[in-house]
Short mmCIF file of C-alpha atoms and ligand atoms in Angstrom, two decimals:
data_model
loop_
_atom_site.label_atom_id
_atom_site.label_comp_id
_atom_site.label_asym_id
_atom_site.label_seq_id
_atom_site.Cartn_x
_atom_site.Cartn_y
_atom_site.Cartn_z
CA MET A 1374 0.14 -0.01 -0.11
CA THR A 1375 1.37 3.48 -0.75
CA ALA A 1376 1.83 6.09 1.67
CA THR A 1377 -1.06 8.17 0.16
CA ALA A 1378 -3.38 5.29 0.07
CA GLU A 1379 -2.67 4.46 3.76
CA HIS A 1380 -3.02 8.20 4.68
CA ASP A 1381 -6.38 8.35 2.94
CA LEU A 1382 -7.56 5.35 5.13
CA LEU A 1383 -6.59 7.01 8.30
CA HIS A 1384 -9.61 9.31 8.84
CA PRO A 1385 -11.72 8.87 11.89
CA SER A 1386 -14.98 8.96 9.91
CA THR A 1387 -14.40 6.23 7.42
CA PRO A 1388 -14.01 2.66 7.93
CA PRO A 1389 -11.83 0.70 9.09
CA CYS A 1390 -10.66 3.58 11.29
CA LEU A 1391 -14.23 4.49 12.34
CA HIS A 1392 -14.49 0.92 13.31
CA LEU A 1393 -11.41 0.96 15.29
CA LEU A 1394 -12.36 4.10 17.18
CA SER A 1395 -16.01 2.73 17.70
CA ALA A 1396 -14.77 -0.60 18.89
CA PHE A 1397 -12.29 1.30 21.10
CA LEU A 1398 -14.93 3.55 22.75
CA ALA A 1399 -17.25 0.50 23.20
CA MET A 1400 -14.31 -1.33 25.24
CA GLU A 1401 -14.40 -4.34 22.61
CA PRO A 1402 -11.97 -7.17 23.54
CA THR A 1403 -8.27 -5.81 22.96
CA ASP A 1404 -7.65 -8.52 20.46
CA SER A 1405 -10.49 -7.18 18.27
CA LEU A 1406 -8.91 -3.76 18.38
CA ILE A 1407 -5.67 -5.13 17.27
CA ALA A 1408 -7.34 -6.92 14.33
CA LEU A 1409 -8.93 -3.59 13.32
CA ALA A 1410 -5.72 -1.67 13.76
CA ARG A 1411 -3.90 -4.13 11.36
CA GLU A 1412 -6.85 -3.61 8.88
CA CYS A 1413 -6.13 0.21 9.08
CA GLY A 1414 -2.52 -0.29 8.14
CA GLY A 1415 -3.33 -2.79 5.32
CA GLY A 1416 -2.24 -5.86 7.40
CA ARG A 1417 0.31 -4.04 9.76
CA VAL A 1418 0.15 -1.77 12.78
CA THR A 1419 2.19 0.98 10.96
CA GLU A 1420 3.41 4.24 12.51
CA ARG A 1421 0.51 6.22 10.98
CA VAL A 1422 -1.80 3.66 12.62
CA GLN A 1423 -0.25 3.99 15.89
CA ARG A 1424 -0.40 8.00 15.39
CA PHE A 1425 -4.09 7.45 14.63
CA ILE A 1426 -4.64 5.63 17.86
CA TRP A 1427 -2.75 8.01 19.95
CA ASP A 1428 -4.47 11.15 18.51
CA HIS A 1429 -8.02 9.79 18.19
CA CYS A 1430 -8.30 7.06 20.84
CA MET A 1431 -5.90 8.05 23.58
CA VAL A 1432 -5.94 11.73 23.45
CA GLU A 1433 -9.17 12.86 21.97
CA CYS A 1434 -11.51 10.47 23.62
CA SER A 1435 -9.77 11.32 27.19
CA THR A 1436 -11.65 14.63 26.91
CA GLN A 1437 -14.97 13.15 26.16
CA ALA A 1438 -17.80 12.33 28.92
CA GLY A 1439 -16.48 10.07 31.57
CA LYS A 1440 -13.02 8.78 32.15
CA LEU A 1441 -11.68 5.99 29.91
CA HIS A 1442 -10.92 2.82 31.94
CA ALA A 1443 -7.26 2.93 32.74
CA PRO A 1444 -6.95 -1.07 33.14
CA TYR A 1445 -8.46 -1.43 29.78
CA LEU A 1446 -6.06 1.06 28.19
CA LYS A 1447 -3.20 -0.52 29.84
CA LYS A 1448 -4.17 -4.02 28.41
CA PHE A 1449 -4.65 -2.50 24.91
CA LEU A 1450 -1.27 -0.61 25.00
CA LYS A 1451 0.51 -3.80 26.03
CA LYS A 1452 -1.06 -5.75 23.13
CA LEU A 1453 -0.48 -2.94 20.75
CA ILE A 1454 3.23 -2.46 21.72
CA ALA A 1455 3.76 -6.32 21.61
CA GLU A 1456 2.16 -6.55 17.98
CA VAL A 1457 4.43 -3.83 16.72
CA GLU A 1458 7.46 -5.24 18.38
CA LEU A 1459 6.57 -8.72 16.85
CA ASN A 1460 6.69 -7.41 13.55
CA CYS A 1461 9.99 -5.39 14.14
CA GLY A 1462 8.32 -2.07 13.83
CA ASP A 1463 8.92 1.22 15.77
CA VAL A 1464 6.57 1.91 18.53
CA LEU A 1465 5.80 5.49 18.94
CA ASP A 1466 7.28 7.06 21.96
CA GLU A 1467 4.04 8.54 23.39
CA LEU A 1468 2.48 4.88 23.50
CA TYR A 1469 5.65 3.54 25.23
CA GLU A 1470 5.61 6.48 27.77
CA HIS A 1471 1.89 6.03 28.46
CA TYR A 1472 2.27 2.39 29.05
CA ALA A 1473 5.25 3.02 31.43
CA HIS A 1474 2.82 5.32 33.38
CA PHE A 1475 0.33 2.70 33.54
CA MET A 1476 2.89 0.05 34.57
CA THR A 1477 3.88 2.19 37.71
CA SER A 1478 0.36 3.11 38.58
CA LEU A 1479 -1.88 0.17 38.02
CA LYS A 1480 -1.87 -3.63 39.00
CA ASP A 1481 -2.80 -6.11 36.27
CA SER A 1482 -5.44 -7.45 38.81
CA ASP A 1483 -7.37 -4.14 38.59
CA LEU A 1484 -8.70 -5.19 35.30
CA GLU A 1485 -10.20 -8.37 36.74
CA ARG A 1486 -12.03 -6.53 39.44
CA ASP A 1487 -15.51 -7.66 38.79
CA ASN A 1488 -17.36 -4.83 40.31
CA ALA A 1489 -15.74 -2.23 37.86
CA ARG A 1490 -18.21 0.23 36.52
CA VAL A 1491 -16.98 2.02 33.50
CA PHE A 1492 -17.79 4.49 30.85
CA LYS A 1493 -18.24 3.26 27.44
CA SER A 1494 -19.88 4.48 24.16
CA ILE A 1495 -21.89 2.54 21.76
CA SER A 1496 -21.57 3.96 18.28
CA PHE A 1497 -24.63 3.14 15.88
CA LEU A 1498 -23.29 3.49 12.39
CA PHE A 1499 -25.69 4.22 9.66
CA PRO A 1500 -24.65 2.65 6.37
CA ASP A 1501 -25.56 4.74 3.20
CA GLY A 1502 -29.18 3.97 2.17
CA CYS A 1503 -30.05 3.11 5.72
CA LEU A 1504 -32.90 5.15 7.35
CA GLU A 1505 -31.45 8.14 9.10
CA LEU A 1506 -32.24 9.44 12.60
CA THR A 1507 -34.95 11.78 12.70
CA SER A 1508 -33.28 13.75 15.55
CA CYS A 1509 -30.09 14.39 13.53
CA PRO A 1510 -30.59 13.50 10.01
CA GLU A 1511 -27.27 14.92 8.80
CA SER A 1512 -25.47 12.40 11.05
CA ARG A 1513 -24.19 8.90 9.97
CA LYS A 1514 -23.73 8.03 13.54
CA LEU A 1515 -25.48 7.97 16.94
CA MET A 1516 -23.04 7.85 19.91
CA VAL A 1517 -24.63 6.69 23.24
CA PRO A 1518 -22.33 7.04 26.25
CA LEU A 1519 -23.22 4.67 29.03
CA HIS A 1520 -22.02 3.96 32.53
CA CYS A 1521 -22.24 0.41 33.17
CA SER A 1522 -20.68 -2.67 34.67
CA LEU A 1523 -18.19 -4.99 33.33
CA ASN A 1524 -19.61 -7.86 35.52
CA MET A 1525 -22.93 -9.48 33.84
CA LEU A 1526 -23.46 -11.80 36.68
CA GLU A 1527 -25.23 -11.52 40.08
CA GLY A 1528 -25.49 -8.22 41.64
CA ASP A 1529 -24.79 -6.12 38.52
CA THR A 1530 -27.05 -7.75 36.03
CA GLY A 1531 -29.13 -4.53 35.16
CA CYS A 1532 -25.97 -2.41 34.75
CA SER A 1533 -24.66 -4.51 31.97
CA VAL A 1534 -25.38 -3.93 28.35
CA TRP A 1535 -26.97 -7.16 27.18
CA PRO A 1536 -27.05 -8.13 23.56
CA SER A 1537 -30.69 -8.11 23.45
CA SER A 1538 -30.84 -4.49 24.19
CA LEU A 1539 -28.36 -3.78 21.48
CA TYR A 1540 -30.54 -5.95 18.98
CA LEU A 1541 -33.56 -4.10 20.10
CA SER A 1542 -31.85 -0.67 19.73
CA GLU A 1543 -30.73 -1.56 16.11
CA CYS A 1544 -34.37 -2.35 15.47
CA ILE A 1545 -35.58 0.71 16.57
CA LEU A 1546 -33.18 2.86 14.64
CA SER A 1547 -33.73 0.58 11.58
CA PHE A 1548 -37.41 0.88 11.85
CA PRO A 1549 -37.97 4.37 13.36
CA ASP A 1550 -41.49 4.72 11.90
CA LEU A 1551 -42.65 1.85 14.09
CA PHE A 1552 -41.94 3.97 17.21
CA THR A 1553 -42.22 7.68 16.20
CA ASN A 1554 -45.06 9.27 18.00
CA LYS A 1555 -45.78 5.99 19.78
CA SER A 1556 -46.10 5.80 23.47
CA CYS A 1557 -43.47 3.34 24.54
CA PHE A 1558 -43.03 1.44 27.87
CA GLU A 1559 -40.09 -0.86 28.69
CA VAL A 1560 -39.84 -3.60 31.32
CA GLY A 1561 -36.33 -4.39 32.94
CA SER A 1562 -34.63 -1.51 31.20
CA GLY A 1563 -31.19 -2.10 32.66
CA VAL A 1564 -28.69 0.75 31.56
CA GLY A 1565 -31.56 2.49 29.53
CA LEU A 1566 -30.10 1.97 26.10
CA VAL A 1567 -33.38 1.12 24.40
CA GLY A 1568 -34.99 4.25 25.98
CA ILE A 1569 -32.17 6.40 24.65
CA CYS A 1570 -32.90 5.24 21.10
CA LEU A 1571 -36.59 5.45 21.53
CA ALA A 1572 -36.13 9.06 22.46
CA HIS A 1573 -33.75 9.53 19.39
CA VAL A 1574 -36.43 8.41 16.99
CA LYS A 1575 -39.06 10.59 18.59
CA ALA A 1576 -41.43 8.21 20.48
CA SER A 1577 -44.24 10.38 21.96
CA LYS A 1578 -43.62 9.12 25.34
CA VAL A 1579 -40.86 6.97 26.75
CA ILE A 1580 -41.40 5.16 30.26
CA LEU A 1581 -38.47 2.86 31.19
CA SER A 1582 -38.65 0.75 34.38
CA ASP A 1583 -36.72 -1.60 36.61
CA GLY A 1584 -37.13 -3.57 39.73
CA ASP A 1585 -33.83 -3.02 40.94
CA LEU A 1586 -32.92 0.32 42.63
CA SER A 1587 -29.28 0.51 41.98
CA THR A 1588 -30.08 -0.29 38.36
CA LEU A 1589 -32.55 2.59 38.22
CA ALA A 1590 -30.06 5.22 39.69
CA ASN A 1591 -27.48 4.05 37.05
CA MET A 1592 -30.16 4.25 34.25
CA MET A 1593 -30.94 7.89 35.28
CA VAL A 1594 -27.24 8.72 35.20
CA ASN A 1595 -27.10 7.35 31.60
CA LEU A 1596 -30.15 9.26 30.36
CA GLU A 1597 -28.49 12.59 31.74
CA LEU A 1598 -25.25 11.57 30.14
CA ASN A 1599 -27.20 11.50 26.92
CA HIS A 1600 -29.01 14.88 27.40
CA ILE A 1601 -32.23 13.33 28.28
CA SER A 1602 -34.09 14.84 31.14
CA VAL A 1603 -35.42 12.34 33.76
CA GLU A 1604 -38.82 12.30 35.43
CA THR A 1605 -39.50 9.72 38.31
CA ASN A 1606 -42.32 8.38 40.28
CA MET A 1607 -41.47 11.00 42.81
CA SER A 1608 -40.75 14.04 40.61
CA GLU A 1609 -42.28 15.99 37.94
CA THR A 1610 -39.89 17.43 35.53
CA THR A 1611 -40.55 20.42 33.27
CA GLU A 1612 -39.33 19.92 29.76
CA ASP A 1613 -35.83 21.48 29.14
CA PRO A 1614 -35.44 22.75 25.76
CA TYR A 1615 -31.82 21.85 25.71
CA MET A 1616 -32.59 18.10 26.40
CA VAL A 1617 -33.39 15.63 23.67
CA LYS A 1618 -36.62 14.71 25.24
CA THR A 1619 -37.96 13.70 28.92
CA VAL A 1620 -38.03 10.11 29.77
CA LYS A 1621 -39.84 8.75 32.70
CA CYS A 1622 -38.06 6.09 34.99
CA LEU A 1623 -40.28 3.98 37.39
CA HIS A 1624 -39.31 1.45 40.00
CA LEU A 1625 -41.40 -1.42 38.88
CA PRO A 1626 -40.72 -4.81 40.46
CA TRP A 1627 -43.11 -7.18 38.38
CA GLU A 1628 -44.12 -9.17 41.66
CA SER A 1629 -45.43 -6.14 43.53
CA VAL A 1630 -46.71 -3.57 40.94
CA SER A 1631 -50.54 -3.15 41.40
CA GLU A 1632 -53.10 -3.03 38.50
CA SER A 1633 -53.82 0.67 39.41
CA GLU A 1634 -50.16 1.58 38.93
CA LEU A 1635 -50.19 0.27 35.51
CA GLN A 1636 -53.45 1.69 34.60
CA ASN A 1637 -52.06 5.11 33.64
CA LEU A 1638 -49.20 3.73 31.40
CA LYS A 1639 -51.46 3.15 28.41
CA PRO A 1640 -48.47 2.26 26.13
CA ASP A 1641 -48.79 1.60 22.39
CA ILE A 1642 -45.67 -0.49 22.39
CA ILE A 1643 -44.16 -2.43 25.33
CA LEU A 1644 -40.67 -3.36 24.95
CA GLY A 1645 -38.25 -5.80 26.81
CA ALA A 1646 -34.78 -6.93 26.24
CA ASP A 1647 -33.23 -10.21 27.95
CA VAL A 1648 -36.03 -10.18 30.44
CA ILE A 1649 -37.03 -13.98 30.03
CA TYR A 1650 -34.45 -15.90 32.06
CA ASP A 1651 -35.78 -16.46 35.63
CA PRO A 1652 -38.66 -18.89 35.75
CA ILE A 1653 -39.92 -17.56 39.06
CA CYS A 1654 -40.45 -14.01 37.64
CA LEU A 1655 -42.00 -15.17 34.50
CA PRO A 1656 -45.74 -15.21 35.92
CA HIS A 1657 -45.29 -11.93 37.06
CA LEU A 1658 -43.93 -10.59 33.76
CA VAL A 1659 -46.96 -12.11 32.02
CA ARG A 1660 -49.31 -10.70 34.32
CA ILE A 1661 -48.00 -7.06 33.38
CA LEU A 1662 -48.13 -7.75 29.71
CA ALA A 1663 -51.57 -9.27 29.87
CA LEU A 1664 -53.03 -6.26 31.96
CA LEU A 1665 -51.41 -3.63 29.60
CA LEU A 1666 -52.25 -5.54 26.38
CA ASN A 1667 -55.84 -6.30 27.28
CA GLN A 1668 -56.43 -2.81 28.67
CA MET A 1669 -55.40 -1.28 25.19
CA LYS A 1670 -57.39 -3.67 23.36
CA LEU A 1671 -60.43 -2.57 25.38
CA GLU A 1672 -59.69 1.10 24.66
CA SER A 1673 -59.10 0.54 20.93
CA LYS A 1674 -62.46 -1.29 20.46
CA GLY A 1675 -64.60 0.61 18.10
CA ALA A 1676 -68.21 1.54 18.62
CA ASP A 1677 -69.51 -1.53 16.81
CA GLY A 1678 -67.28 -3.61 19.08
CA SER A 1679 -64.65 -4.26 16.42
CA VAL A 1680 -61.08 -4.19 17.50
CA ASN A 1681 -58.51 -2.01 15.52
CA GLY A 1682 -54.91 -2.39 14.94
CA TYR A 1683 -52.53 -4.99 16.60
CA CYS A 1684 -55.49 -6.92 18.19
CA GLN A 1685 -57.24 -7.52 14.91
CA GLY A 1686 -57.12 -10.76 13.24
CA ASN A 1687 -57.84 -14.45 13.41
CA GLY A 1688 -55.68 -15.26 16.33
CA ASN A 1689 -53.19 -17.33 14.39
CA GLY A 1690 -50.43 -14.67 13.88
CA ASP A 1691 -51.49 -13.18 10.54
CA LYS A 1692 -52.31 -9.91 12.15
CA PHE A 1693 -48.61 -9.51 12.93
CA ASP A 1694 -47.57 -9.77 9.49
CA ALA A 1695 -50.15 -7.41 8.31
CA PHE A 1696 -49.28 -4.85 10.89
CA LEU A 1697 -45.76 -5.03 10.57
CA ALA A 1698 -45.87 -4.89 6.75
CA LYS A 1699 -48.12 -1.84 6.96
CA ARG A 1700 -45.88 -0.13 9.48
CA THR A 1701 -42.55 -0.67 7.86
CA ASP A 1702 -43.79 0.37 4.45
CA ASN A 1703 -45.79 3.35 5.39
CA SER A 1704 -45.45 5.16 8.56
CA ALA A 1705 -46.60 8.88 8.06
CA THR A 1706 -50.33 7.81 7.58
CA ASN A 1707 -50.29 5.76 10.66
CA ALA A 1708 -48.03 7.88 12.88
CA GLY A 1709 -49.94 9.02 16.00
CA SER A 1710 -53.19 6.79 15.29
CA LYS A 1711 -54.44 5.04 18.52
CA LYS A 1712 -54.74 1.34 18.15
CA GLY A 1713 -54.45 -1.72 20.40
CA SER A 1714 -50.82 -2.26 21.72
CA MET A 1715 -48.19 -4.79 21.07
CA ALA A 1716 -45.22 -6.16 23.00
CA PHE A 1717 -41.69 -6.55 21.28
CA ILE A 1718 -39.53 -8.88 23.49
CA ALA A 1719 -35.83 -9.49 22.20
CA THR A 1720 -34.19 -12.46 23.80
CA VAL A 1721 -31.33 -15.04 23.66
CA ILE A 1722 -33.03 -18.27 24.24
CA ARG A 1723 -30.62 -19.70 26.74
CA THR A 1724 -32.68 -22.36 28.37
CA ILE A 1725 -35.52 -23.74 26.15
CA ASP A 1726 -37.67 -25.01 29.15
CA THR A 1727 -37.72 -21.33 30.43
CA PHE A 1728 -38.78 -19.97 27.11
CA ASP A 1729 -41.40 -22.76 26.77
CA LYS A 1730 -42.68 -21.80 30.15
CA PHE A 1731 -43.02 -18.21 29.03
CA CYS A 1732 -45.01 -19.26 25.98
CA ALA A 1733 -47.31 -21.57 28.14
CA LEU A 1734 -47.93 -18.74 30.41
CA LEU A 1735 -48.78 -16.25 27.63
CA ASP A 1736 -51.16 -18.75 26.13
CA SER A 1737 -53.14 -19.17 29.59
CA ALA A 1738 -53.31 -15.34 29.63
CA ASN A 1739 -54.95 -15.24 26.24
CA LEU A 1740 -51.87 -13.78 24.49
CA ILE A 1741 -50.18 -14.98 21.36
CA ILE A 1742 -46.56 -14.82 20.68
CA LYS A 1743 -44.90 -14.73 17.10
CA ASP A 1744 -41.21 -14.79 16.23
CA VAL A 1745 -40.72 -11.69 13.87
CA THR A 1746 -37.00 -12.04 13.67
CA GLU A 1747 -37.08 -12.36 9.75
CA THR A 1748 -39.77 -9.78 9.38
CA LEU A 1749 -38.24 -7.14 11.44
CA ARG A 1750 -34.48 -7.88 10.60
CA PRO A 1751 -32.59 -4.80 11.64
CA SER A 1752 -29.58 -3.22 9.63
CA ASN A 1753 -26.34 -4.07 11.09
CA LEU A 1754 -25.50 -0.81 12.83
CA LEU A 1755 -22.71 -2.12 14.92
CA PRO A 1756 -20.35 -3.76 12.40
CA TYR A 1757 -17.32 -3.20 14.43
CA MET A 1758 -18.62 -5.11 17.50
CA GLN A 1759 -17.19 -8.60 17.24
CA SER A 1760 -18.24 -9.55 20.81
CA TYR A 1761 -21.88 -9.00 19.89
CA ASP A 1762 -23.66 -12.06 18.36
CA ARG A 1763 -26.58 -10.77 16.72
CA THR A 1764 -27.56 -14.19 15.25
CA ALA A 1765 -28.16 -15.46 18.72
CA VAL A 1766 -30.98 -12.84 19.45
CA ARG A 1767 -34.61 -13.56 18.47
CA LEU A 1768 -37.45 -10.94 18.50
CA PHE A 1769 -40.87 -11.83 19.51
CA ALA A 1770 -44.05 -9.90 19.07
CA ILE A 1771 -46.89 -10.44 21.62
CA SER A 1772 -50.43 -9.49 21.36
CA CYS A 1773 -53.84 -10.31 22.56
CA LYS A 1774 -55.87 -13.13 20.95
C1 SAM B 2865 -30.53 -9.35 31.88
S1 SAM B 2865 -30.91 -7.80 32.25
C2 SAM B 2865 -31.37 -7.01 30.84
C3 SAM B 2865 -31.11 -5.58 31.01
C4 SAM B 2865 -31.39 -4.75 29.77
N1 SAM B 2865 -32.83 -4.94 29.26
C5 SAM B 2865 -30.42 -5.21 28.64
O1 SAM B 2865 -30.98 -6.08 27.69
O2 SAM B 2865 -29.30 -4.66 28.55
C6 SAM B 2865 -32.44 -8.15 33.01
C7 SAM B 2865 -33.18 -6.72 33.72
O3 SAM B 2865 -34.51 -6.94 34.09
C8 SAM B 2865 -34.50 -6.62 35.74
N2 SAM B 2865 -35.55 -7.52 36.33
C9 SAM B 2865 -35.10 -8.73 36.49
N3 SAM B 2865 -36.20 -9.31 37.15
C10 SAM B 2865 -37.12 -8.31 37.50
C11 SAM B 2865 -38.38 -8.01 38.29
N4 SAM B 2865 -38.78 -9.22 38.79
N5 SAM B 2865 -38.82 -6.94 38.22
C12 SAM B 2865 -38.37 -5.70 37.65
N6 SAM B 2865 -37.31 -5.89 36.96
C13 SAM B 2865 -36.50 -7.08 37.02
C14 SAM B 2865 -33.07 -6.53 36.08
O4 SAM B 2865 -32.97 -5.73 37.07
C15 SAM B 2865 -32.36 -6.17 34.83
O5 SAM B 2865 -32.26 -4.78 34.69
#
């Protein structure tokens, strides 16, 4: 590769450099970063690539919202230096010096601390021809900074970013017309990523919820990080013109939420990502879905007793296809129309028995479920994220019979 060709590649807004930068900000595994760095240099981590990493990843990103996680930077620099040395290249002085600083100030075990909370950014990249974001149509990228945990296990479950919320976010951004001007309510919202995407596609109302108080507190931090004002059960917030939108955050444990608490929500669309995993919680989750979907079915009944929108059909799932085809093809005429509601649940099926139990509970509650993964396949907006296996996620639509 000629020097000019390589120079042309090293621009932060074009792949593969855009992918390297996005992967770095999303704290992708350091091996993925090295692979992308090699791609930037046409097979080698050249001096220009190192300069790009220093200028755009290490220096520029350190001035952005939230501090980059030092143990992660140390691990990346160690791999980067080893890669260059292995290929008999010259390591940039700045990279050596920065690594030496980490060597004296950090222990390797710091990275393994499983309670670490970090700032990372998820960059959704819009390929040409893909639907643009209504909130910033000129931009080909939506960057969502998040405060989250590196530990997906016990205790910090809701503060991690799960693959289904990445998938649901890609769906929202790929099919914005389905959600624009719709009142949306999410169960088990975790870090709040789905809600942030809903705010960007201009859902008329966004209500997020979680049963875990520390998760809820972290979710609010994330909304504010993304310039979204927060309204809670306790507070009424006045709209701030400098914020993207106001999102409501509710403490809503599925086991104890009362029918009257749910009555005022009246969502057009209910969402959930990676919420089908604990068999003990499932009856409570299904109770909430049934209450909300049936409430909206009753509200959407016409004077002649006929049912509009999502709840229309012969009960075998045809209504989902008809509805989705209509919505994805033609949004403008439907936007704002009040119809019965539908739930979209994205999930990785880890234990088939648990999923079967969920389906059986839906059936007893007079609800039907349809796999719409193929119908609503989103664009790949996270092409740099090798740690995210989008093929493992299924999307289900749930409605009343
Ligand atoms: C696996 S995490 C998924 C978080 C987020 N939706 C995502 O995909 O990144 C499950 C979420 O559901 C919440 N959750 C689990 N059981 C719950 C319950 N019984 N009531 C309310 N929320 C619950 C957890 O606190 C957690 O935030």
